[in-house]
XYZ file of C-alpha atoms in Angstrom:
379
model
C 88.470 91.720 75.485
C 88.637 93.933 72.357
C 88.085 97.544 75.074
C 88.938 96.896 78.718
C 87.471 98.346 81.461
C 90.145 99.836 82.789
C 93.844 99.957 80.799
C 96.342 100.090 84.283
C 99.263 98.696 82.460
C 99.454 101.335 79.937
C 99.842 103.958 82.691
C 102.946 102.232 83.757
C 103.690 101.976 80.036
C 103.989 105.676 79.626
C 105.637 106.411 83.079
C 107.918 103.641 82.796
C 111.152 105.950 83.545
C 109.949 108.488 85.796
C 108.485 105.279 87.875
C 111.552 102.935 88.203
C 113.788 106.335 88.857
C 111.563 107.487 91.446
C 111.839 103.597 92.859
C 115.393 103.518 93.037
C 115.574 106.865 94.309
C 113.982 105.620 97.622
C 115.376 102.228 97.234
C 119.177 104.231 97.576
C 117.957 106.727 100.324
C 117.337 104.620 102.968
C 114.236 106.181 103.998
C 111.194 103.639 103.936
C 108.424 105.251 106.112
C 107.816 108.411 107.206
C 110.498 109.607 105.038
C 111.039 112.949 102.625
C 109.242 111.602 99.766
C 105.807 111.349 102.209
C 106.668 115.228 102.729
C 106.765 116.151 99.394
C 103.606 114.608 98.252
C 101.751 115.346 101.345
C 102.968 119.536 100.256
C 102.191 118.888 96.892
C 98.889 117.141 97.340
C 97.593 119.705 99.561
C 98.316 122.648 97.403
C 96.804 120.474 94.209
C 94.007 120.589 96.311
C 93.746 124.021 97.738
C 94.135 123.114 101.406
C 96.685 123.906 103.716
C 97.518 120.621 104.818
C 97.942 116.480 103.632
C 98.399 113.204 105.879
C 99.118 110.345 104.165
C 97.560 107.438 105.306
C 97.502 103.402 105.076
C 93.903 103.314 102.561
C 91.187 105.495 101.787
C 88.944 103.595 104.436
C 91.940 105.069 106.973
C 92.052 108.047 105.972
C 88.214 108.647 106.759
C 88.256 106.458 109.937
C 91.019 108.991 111.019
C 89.271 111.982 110.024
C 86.442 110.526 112.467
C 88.673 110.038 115.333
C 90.489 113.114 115.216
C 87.270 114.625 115.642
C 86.022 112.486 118.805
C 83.211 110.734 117.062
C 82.297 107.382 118.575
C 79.793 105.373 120.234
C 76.661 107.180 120.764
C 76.971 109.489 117.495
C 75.364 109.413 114.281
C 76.944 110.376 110.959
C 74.925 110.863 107.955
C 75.856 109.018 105.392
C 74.718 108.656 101.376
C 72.770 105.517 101.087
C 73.975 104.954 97.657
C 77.786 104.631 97.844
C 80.556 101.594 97.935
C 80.258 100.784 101.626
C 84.023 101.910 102.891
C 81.665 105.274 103.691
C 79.627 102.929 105.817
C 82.686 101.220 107.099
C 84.327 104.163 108.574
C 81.868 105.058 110.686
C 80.895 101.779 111.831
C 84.851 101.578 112.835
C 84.732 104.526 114.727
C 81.425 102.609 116.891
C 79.028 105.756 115.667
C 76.012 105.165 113.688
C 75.868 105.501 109.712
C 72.639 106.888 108.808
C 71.889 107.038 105.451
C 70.183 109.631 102.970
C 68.668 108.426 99.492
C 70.507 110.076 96.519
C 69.061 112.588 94.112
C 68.924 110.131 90.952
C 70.049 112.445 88.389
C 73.636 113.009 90.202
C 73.485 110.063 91.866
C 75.057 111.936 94.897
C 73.583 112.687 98.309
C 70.214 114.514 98.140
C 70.408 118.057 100.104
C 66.964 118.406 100.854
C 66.794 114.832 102.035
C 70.150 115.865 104.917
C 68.061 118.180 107.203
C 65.381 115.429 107.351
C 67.552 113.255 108.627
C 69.457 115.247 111.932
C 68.559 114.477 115.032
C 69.975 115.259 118.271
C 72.765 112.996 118.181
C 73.868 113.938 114.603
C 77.799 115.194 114.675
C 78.765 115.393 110.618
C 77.478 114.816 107.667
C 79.626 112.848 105.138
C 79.011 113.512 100.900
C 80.642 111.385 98.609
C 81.804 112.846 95.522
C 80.437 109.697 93.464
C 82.116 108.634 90.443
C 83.716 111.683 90.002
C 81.697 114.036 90.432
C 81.435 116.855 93.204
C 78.454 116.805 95.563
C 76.303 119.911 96.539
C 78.438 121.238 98.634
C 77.048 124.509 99.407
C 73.476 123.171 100.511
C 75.061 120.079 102.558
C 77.364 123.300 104.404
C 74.431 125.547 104.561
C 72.653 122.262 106.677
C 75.809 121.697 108.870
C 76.036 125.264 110.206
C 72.806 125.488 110.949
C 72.618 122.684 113.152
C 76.754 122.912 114.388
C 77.602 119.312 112.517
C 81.093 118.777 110.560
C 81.598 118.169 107.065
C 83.721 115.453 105.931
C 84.192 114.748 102.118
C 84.973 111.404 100.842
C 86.762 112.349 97.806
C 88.074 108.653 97.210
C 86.825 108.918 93.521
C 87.128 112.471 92.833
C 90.825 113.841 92.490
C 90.846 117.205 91.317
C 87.035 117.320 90.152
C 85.924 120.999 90.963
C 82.467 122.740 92.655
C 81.919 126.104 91.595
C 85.719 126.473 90.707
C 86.828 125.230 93.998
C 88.713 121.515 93.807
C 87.444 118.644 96.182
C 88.758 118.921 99.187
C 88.825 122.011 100.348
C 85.047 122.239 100.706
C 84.449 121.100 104.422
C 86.493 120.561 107.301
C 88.598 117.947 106.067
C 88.559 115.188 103.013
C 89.609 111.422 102.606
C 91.429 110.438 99.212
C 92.294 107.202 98.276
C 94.929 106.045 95.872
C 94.170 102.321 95.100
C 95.255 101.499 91.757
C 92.317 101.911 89.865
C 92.155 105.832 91.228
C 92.271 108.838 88.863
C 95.271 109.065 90.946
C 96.765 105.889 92.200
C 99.530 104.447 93.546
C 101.050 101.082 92.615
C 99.485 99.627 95.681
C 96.913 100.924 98.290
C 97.355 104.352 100.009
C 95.497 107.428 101.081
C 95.395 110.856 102.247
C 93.390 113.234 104.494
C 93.267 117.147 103.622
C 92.257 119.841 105.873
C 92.874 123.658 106.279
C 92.598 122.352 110.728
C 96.249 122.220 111.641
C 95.061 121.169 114.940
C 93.302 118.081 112.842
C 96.398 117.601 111.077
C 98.516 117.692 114.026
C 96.106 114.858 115.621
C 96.015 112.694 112.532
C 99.986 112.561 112.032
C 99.932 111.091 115.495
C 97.189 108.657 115.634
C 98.466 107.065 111.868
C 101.688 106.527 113.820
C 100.838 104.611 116.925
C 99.604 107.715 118.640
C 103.269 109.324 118.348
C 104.431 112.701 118.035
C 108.269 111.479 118.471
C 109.769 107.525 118.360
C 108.468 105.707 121.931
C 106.513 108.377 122.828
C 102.753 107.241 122.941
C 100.172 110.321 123.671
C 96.795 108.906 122.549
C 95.826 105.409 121.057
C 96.859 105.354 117.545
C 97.274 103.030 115.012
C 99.114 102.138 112.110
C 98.441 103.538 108.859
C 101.002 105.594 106.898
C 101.667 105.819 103.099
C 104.909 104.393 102.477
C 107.631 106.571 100.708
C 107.799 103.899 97.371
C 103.805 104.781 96.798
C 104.375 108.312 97.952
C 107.196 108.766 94.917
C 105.149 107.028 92.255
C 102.161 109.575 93.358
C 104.392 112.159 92.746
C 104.920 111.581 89.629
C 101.467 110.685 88.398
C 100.571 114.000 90.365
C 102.339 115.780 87.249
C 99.752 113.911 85.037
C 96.991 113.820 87.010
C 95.002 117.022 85.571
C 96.384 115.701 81.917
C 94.639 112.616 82.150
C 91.374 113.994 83.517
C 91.696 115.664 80.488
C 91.500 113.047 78.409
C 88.714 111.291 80.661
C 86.503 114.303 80.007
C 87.251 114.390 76.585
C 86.113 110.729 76.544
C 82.989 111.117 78.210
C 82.045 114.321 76.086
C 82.432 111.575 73.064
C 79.959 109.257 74.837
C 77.311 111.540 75.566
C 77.200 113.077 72.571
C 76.556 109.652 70.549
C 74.276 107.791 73.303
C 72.330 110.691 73.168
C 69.691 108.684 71.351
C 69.929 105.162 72.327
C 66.583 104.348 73.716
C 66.464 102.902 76.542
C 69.905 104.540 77.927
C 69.884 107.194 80.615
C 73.466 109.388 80.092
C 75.125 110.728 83.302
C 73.386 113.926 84.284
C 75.932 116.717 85.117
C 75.080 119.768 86.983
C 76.077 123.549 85.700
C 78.300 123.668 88.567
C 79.889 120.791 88.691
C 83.724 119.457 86.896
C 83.294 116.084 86.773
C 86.577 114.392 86.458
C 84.710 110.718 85.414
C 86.434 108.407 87.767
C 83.256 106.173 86.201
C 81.134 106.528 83.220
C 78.029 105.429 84.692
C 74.311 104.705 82.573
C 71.441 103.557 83.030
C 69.391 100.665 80.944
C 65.824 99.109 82.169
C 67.165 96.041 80.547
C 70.879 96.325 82.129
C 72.072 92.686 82.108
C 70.818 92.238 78.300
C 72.694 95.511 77.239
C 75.766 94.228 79.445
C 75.870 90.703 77.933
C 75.666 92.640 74.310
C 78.458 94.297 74.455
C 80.430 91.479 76.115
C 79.759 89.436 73.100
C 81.385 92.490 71.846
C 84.189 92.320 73.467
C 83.306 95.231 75.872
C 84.165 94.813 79.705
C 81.618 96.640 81.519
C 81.026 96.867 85.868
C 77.882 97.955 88.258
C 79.432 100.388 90.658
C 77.872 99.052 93.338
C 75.259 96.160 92.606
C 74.616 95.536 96.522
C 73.610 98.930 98.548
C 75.086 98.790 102.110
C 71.700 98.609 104.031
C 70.799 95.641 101.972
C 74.621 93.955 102.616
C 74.885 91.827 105.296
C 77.652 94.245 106.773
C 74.157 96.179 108.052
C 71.803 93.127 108.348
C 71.472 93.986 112.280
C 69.322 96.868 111.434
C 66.698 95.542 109.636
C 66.270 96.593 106.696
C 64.583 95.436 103.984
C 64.230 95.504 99.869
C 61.959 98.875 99.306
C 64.179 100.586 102.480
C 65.847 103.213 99.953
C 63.671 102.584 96.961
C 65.041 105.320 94.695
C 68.480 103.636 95.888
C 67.228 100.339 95.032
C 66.119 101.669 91.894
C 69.676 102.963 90.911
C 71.434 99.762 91.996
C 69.104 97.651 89.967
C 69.802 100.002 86.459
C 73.098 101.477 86.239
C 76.711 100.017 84.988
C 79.585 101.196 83.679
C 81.206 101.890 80.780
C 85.321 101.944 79.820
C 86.654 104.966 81.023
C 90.880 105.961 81.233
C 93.361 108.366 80.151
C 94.789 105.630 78.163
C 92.170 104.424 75.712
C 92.166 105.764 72.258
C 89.559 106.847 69.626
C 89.216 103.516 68.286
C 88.293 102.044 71.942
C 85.467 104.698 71.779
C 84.207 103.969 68.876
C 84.026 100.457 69.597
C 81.904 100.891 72.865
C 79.473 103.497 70.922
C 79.199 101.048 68.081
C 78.074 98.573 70.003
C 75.686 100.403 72.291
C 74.436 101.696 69.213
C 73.422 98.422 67.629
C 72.041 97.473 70.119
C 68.286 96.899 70.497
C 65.488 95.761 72.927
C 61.962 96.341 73.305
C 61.123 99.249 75.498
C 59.391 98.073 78.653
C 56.181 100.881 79.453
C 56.540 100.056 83.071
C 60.147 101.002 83.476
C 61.179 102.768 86.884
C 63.696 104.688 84.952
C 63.432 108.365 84.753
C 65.202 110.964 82.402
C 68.702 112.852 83.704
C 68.224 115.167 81.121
């Protein structure tokens, strides 16, 4: 490939030092799990994030099937979920034995559609559950204007959003608690998988430091049924360290994505990301549209362009969720996002001339416009 997708060996590249010290650091301490690096970060995390408190967990898919069992949801509940979203959303509620029920997206943000939330409440509706997709911060305030009015929690899954803001206010610190991941690929990630839930609760915290630890406040001391799921002190001191960088690189990701709007801006066919006046984006994903998607995508891999769909399968079409029944035309306007977007390169680590190469290719390329597209404009 002449521009990869995603450049993860650079980042150890640049880190190289502060990475193998902060390895051998644990490696001489002794301290494997549970130890003083997973204090540090957990402090450090939290106040990145404006909360009060951080528990590090196993994965992001942990960290929101904790958040869920801290607060008693189970069998019987229903948690409303965005429709279009990578399924670990789904997944964490289906773990808990409640009842994901999804909401169509607005399709200019591609995020969870406010006015579509209150439509979808009923009587055994206990939190509502907004992904911060691709990067970029949900509508927080209408989603918490819903949730008091009908006494439901708000959990954000802010797997894909590290340190993207809302009206000046980071991720995380904009319901009653938030899931982070830290796979690799993260704006912040570990050198393995890991994750983190943030609340201002301390009672939440309290009961989420026991249940990722077998249900143990002290060693052999069981007072609920836990499980295991704790970020390790090795990923806990690499995170550390890319902490340092993290607002840095999301920089350098915006600064990216400024150059790609402003030169796509023209490209018929090719709907740009739509970003609201509120919003930070930090551009975990570049994502566009095209009617003609897999001719534009097998274009610029001829190129020597690596592009993905984030996601190409919507959960109620999976067959994760084939017991409920539903069918293609379910979630149309989901359906209809699936079937156009993809995205581009995006990292701290590519350089002008990676740009350039993506736009020049977009650029040159051409197809005949199709009158009966289902696309519509983000502008």
């Amino acid at each position: 490939m002449t521009v990869r997708f995603l450049d993860l060996a650079s980042v150890y590249a640049e880190l190289k030092m502060e990475l193998d010290a902060a390895a051998e650091r644990v490696l001489r301490s002794g301290y494997y799990i549970l130890g003083p690096e997973l204090e540090a970060f957990e402090r450090e995390f939290a106040a990145f994030c404006g909360a009060k408190y951080c528990i590090g967990t196993g994965s992001g898919l942990d960290a929101l099937i904790l958040i869920l069992r801290a607060h008693e949801i189970g069998p019987g509940d229903e948690v409303i979920v965005p429709c279009h979203t990578f399924i670990a959303t789904w997944l964490a509620v289906s773990q808990c034995g409640a009842r994901p029920v999804p909401v169509e997206p607005d399709e200019k943000t591609f995020n969870i559609a406010p006015d579509l939330v209150e439509k979808a409440v009923t009587r055994n509706t206990r939190a509502v559950m907004p992904v911060h997709l691709y990067g970029q911060p949900a509508d927080m305030d209408s989603i918490n204007m819903i949730a008091r009015k009908y006494g439901l929690n708000v959990f954000e899954d802010a797997a894909q959003a590290h340190g993207a803001r809302y009206k000046g206010r980071r991720v995380g610190s904009l319901g009653d608690a938030a899931a982070f991941s830290f796979y690799p690929g993260k704006n912040l990630g570990a050198l393995g998988d890991g994750g983190a839930v943030v609340t201002d609760d301390e009672s939440i915290a309290q009961k989420i430091r026991f249940l990722r630890n077998y249900g143990s406040p002290k060693k052999y001391s069981h007072i609920m049924k836990g499980c295991n799921s704790r970020l390790d002190e090795l990923q806990a001191s690499f995170l550390r360290v890319k902490l340092g960088r993290l607002d840095g690189w999301n920089r350098k990701r915006a600064q990216i994505a400024s150059d790609y709007m402003s030169k796509i801006e023209n490209v018929p066919g090719l709907l740009k990301p739509f970003v609201a006046e509120w919003a930070e984006p930090v551009w975990h994903l570049f994502v566009v549209r095209h009617q003609d998607r897999k001719a534009l995508q097998d274009h610029l891999r001829t190129d020597g362009i690596e592009t993905l769909i984030h996601y190409p399968e919507p959960p109620h079409l999976s067959g994760a969720y084939s017991e409920f029944g539903w069918k293609a035309g379910s979630f149309p306007i989901t359906e209809r996002v699936a079937g156009s977007i993809f995205s581009l390169p995006m990292g701290p680590h590519m350089d002008g001339k990676d740009v350039e190469e993506v736009l020049k290719s977009i650029c040159k390329f051409v197809t005949p416009l199709n009158p009966d597209s289902s696309l519509r404009s983000n502008a």
